[in-house]
Amino acid sequence: MSENVLDFREFEIPKQYGFGVKLMFLYLLNVADWFCTQVLIDSGYFHEVNPIMASIMRYPIVGFFVKCILPLALSILIWLFFKVFKLSQNRFTNFIIYSGVVIYSAVIIVHIINFMILYTM
């Protein structure tokens, strides 16, 4: 009879990713967005929709700095801030990061569609 009793210790708890891993994933989506945007702009068939980023993306070095270097530095500073002050993830920080992931994922999907349009021309 004791064989049929469920032992809840047998079930694995889903692994939660650390704050740094989540920040890095968000940063990588940001870099993928920059790269795809730059390639699509360079094709001559597409343009940046955001007027502020359009003026920045005219100069690839400035675009690289604003979209890749600056967010990397900010991500590292935020991660260090959380580590130094021993802050833990909470619902708000997870909501912000997951919202960014959802938005960037939607942007990447739009880029994929644009690439499909570009390569069927």
mmCIF file with all atom_site columns, N, CA, C and O in Angstrom, residues 23 71-83:
data_model
loop_
_atom_site.group_PDB
_atom_site.id
_atom_site.type_symbol
_atom_site.label_atom_id
_atom_site.label_alt_id
_atom_site.label_comp_id
_atom_site.label_asym_id
_atom_site.label_entity_id
_atom_site.label_seq_id
_atom_site.pdbx_PDB_ins_code
_atom_site.Cartn_x
_atom_site.Cartn_y
_atom_site.Cartn_z
_atom_site.occupancy
_atom_site.B_iso_or_equiv
_atom_site.pdbx_formal_charge
_atom_site.auth_seq_id
_atom_site.auth_comp_id
_atom_site.auth_asym_id
_atom_site.auth_atom_id
_atom_site.pdbx_PDB_model_num
ATOM 1  N N  . LEU A 1 23 ? 18.357 39.048 -18.183 1.00 0.00 ? 23 LEU A N  1
ATOM 2  C CA . LEU A 1 23 ? 18.851 40.298 -18.750 1.00 0.00 ? 23 LEU A CA 1
ATOM 3  C C  . LEU A 1 23 ? 19.654 40.044 -20.022 1.00 0.00 ? 23 LEU A C  1
ATOM 4  O O  . LEU A 1 23 ? 19.535 40.778 -21.007 1.00 0.00 ? 23 LEU A O  1
ATOM 5  N N  . PRO A 1 71 ? 23.129 49.546 -24.301 1.00 0.00 ? 71 PRO A N  1
ATOM 6  C CA . PRO A 1 71 ? 22.307 48.591 -23.547 1.00 0.00 ? 71 PRO A CA 1
ATOM 7  C C  . PRO A 1 71 ? 23.129 47.531 -22.805 1.00 0.00 ? 71 PRO A C  1
ATOM 8  O O  . PRO A 1 71 ? 22.728 47.088 -21.725 1.00 0.00 ? 71 PRO A O  1
ATOM 9  N N  . LEU A 1 72 ? 24.275 47.136 -23.371 1.00 0.00 ? 72 LEU A N  1
ATOM 10 C CA . LEU A 1 72 ? 25.137 46.180 -22.663 1.00 0.00 ? 72 LEU A CA 1
ATOM 11 C C  . LEU A 1 72 ? 25.648 46.797 -21.366 1.00 0.00 ? 72 LEU A C  1
ATOM 12 O O  . LEU A 1 72 ? 25.602 46.160 -20.307 1.00 0.00 ? 72 LEU A O  1
ATOM 13 N N  . ALA A 1 73 ? 26.108 48.029 -21.454 1.00 0.00 ? 73 ALA A N  1
ATOM 14 C CA . ALA A 1 73 ? 26.601 48.710 -20.255 1.00 0.00 ? 73 ALA A CA 1
ATOM 15 C C  . ALA A 1 73 ? 25.485 48.865 -19.218 1.00 0.00 ? 73 ALA A C  1
ATOM 16 O O  . ALA A 1 73 ? 25.700 48.611 -18.024 1.00 0.00 ? 73 ALA A O  1
ATOM 17 N N  . LEU A 1 74 ? 24.296 49.241 -19.675 1.00 0.00 ? 74 LEU A N  1
ATOM 18 C CA . LEU A 1 74 ? 23.168 49.381 -18.738 1.00 0.00 ? 74 LEU A CA 1
ATOM 19 C C  . LEU A 1 74 ? 22.770 48.044 -18.131 1.00 0.00 ? 74 LEU A C  1
ATOM 20 O O  . LEU A 1 74 ? 22.464 47.974 -16.938 1.00 0.00 ? 74 LEU A O  1
ATOM 21 N N  . SER A 1 75 ? 22.784 46.989 -18.935 1.00 0.00 ? 75 SER A N  1
ATOM 22 C CA . SER A 1 75 ? 22.442 45.656 -18.407 1.00 0.00 ? 75 SER A CA 1
ATOM 23 C C  . SER A 1 75 ? 23.438 45.224 -17.345 1.00 0.00 ? 75 SER A C  1
ATOM 24 O O  . SER A 1 75 ? 23.047 44.681 -16.306 1.00 0.00 ? 75 SER A O  1
ATOM 25 N N  . ILE A 1 76 ? 24.712 45.464 -17.591 1.00 0.00 ? 76 ILE A N  1
ATOM 26 C CA . ILE A 1 76 ? 25.741 45.102 -16.607 1.00 0.00 ? 76 ILE A CA 1
ATOM 27 C C  . ILE A 1 76 ? 25.574 45.920 -15.330 1.00 0.00 ? 76 ILE A C  1
ATOM 28 O O  . ILE A 1 76 ? 25.664 45.381 -14.221 1.00 0.00 ? 76 ILE A O  1
ATOM 29 N N  . LEU A 1 77 ? 25.296 47.219 -15.479 1.00 0.00 ? 77 LEU A N  1
ATOM 30 C CA . LEU A 1 77 ? 25.092 48.060 -14.296 1.00 0.00 ? 77 LEU A CA 1
ATOM 31 C C  . LEU A 1 77 ? 23.870 47.617 -13.488 1.00 0.00 ? 77 LEU A C  1
ATOM 32 O O  . LEU A 1 77 ? 23.919 47.568 -12.261 1.00 0.00 ? 77 LEU A O  1
ATOM 33 N N  . ILE A 1 78 ? 22.789 47.292 -14.173 1.00 0.00 ? 78 ILE A N  1
ATOM 34 C CA . ILE A 1 78 ? 21.590 46.822 -13.468 1.00 0.00 ? 78 ILE A CA 1
ATOM 35 C C  . ILE A 1 78 ? 21.876 45.511 -12.761 1.00 0.00 ? 78 ILE A C  1
ATOM 36 O O  . ILE A 1 78 ? 21.497 45.324 -11.600 1.00 0.00 ? 78 ILE A O  1
ATOM 37 N N  . TRP A 1 79 ? 22.573 44.599 -13.452 1.00 0.00 ? 79 TRP A N  1
ATOM 38 C CA . TRP A 1 79 ? 22.911 43.309 -12.846 1.00 0.00 ? 79 TRP A CA 1
ATOM 39 C C  . TRP A 1 79 ? 23.811 43.508 -11.621 1.00 0.00 ? 79 TRP A C  1
ATOM 40 O O  . TRP A 1 79 ? 23.579 42.896 -10.567 1.00 0.00 ? 79 TRP A O  1
ATOM 41 N N  . LEU A 1 80 ? 24.832 44.377 -11.742 1.00 0.00 ? 80 LEU A N  1
ATOM 42 C CA . LEU A 1 80 ? 25.716 44.659 -10.601 1.00 0.00 ? 80 LEU A CA 1
ATOM 43 C C  . LEU A 1 80 ? 24.940 45.300 -9.449  1.00 0.00 ? 80 LEU A C  1
ATOM 44 O O  . LEU A 1 80 ? 25.177 44.979 -8.281  1.00 0.00 ? 80 LEU A O  1
ATOM 45 N N  . PHE A 1 81 ? 24.036 46.192 -9.756  1.00 0.00 ? 81 PHE A N  1
ATOM 46 C CA . PHE A 1 81 ? 23.206 46.834 -8.738  1.00 0.00 ? 81 PHE A CA 1
ATOM 47 C C  . PHE A 1 81 ? 22.427 45.782 -7.953  1.00 0.00 ? 81 PHE A C  1
ATOM 48 O O  . PHE A 1 81 ? 22.373 45.822 -6.725  1.00 0.00 ? 81 PHE A O  1
ATOM 49 N N  . PHE A 1 82 ? 21.848 44.811 -8.668  1.00 0.00 ? 82 PHE A N  1
ATOM 50 C CA . PHE A 1 82 ? 21.089 43.752 -8.006  1.00 0.00 ? 82 PHE A CA 1
ATOM 51 C C  . PHE A 1 82 ? 22.016 42.874 -7.153  1.00 0.00 ? 82 PHE A C  1
ATOM 52 O O  . PHE A 1 82 ? 21.624 42.437 -6.076  1.00 0.00 ? 82 PHE A O  1
ATOM 53 N N  . LYS A 1 83 ? 23.226 42.616 -7.656  1.00 0.00 ? 83 LYS A N  1
ATOM 54 C CA . LYS A 1 83 ? 24.159 41.770 -6.902  1.00 0.00 ? 83 LYS A CA 1
ATOM 55 C C  . LYS A 1 83 ? 24.712 42.487 -5.671  1.00 0.00 ? 83 LYS A C  1
ATOM 56 O O  . LYS A 1 83 ? 24.780 41.907 -4.582  1.00 0.00 ? 83 LYS A O  1
#
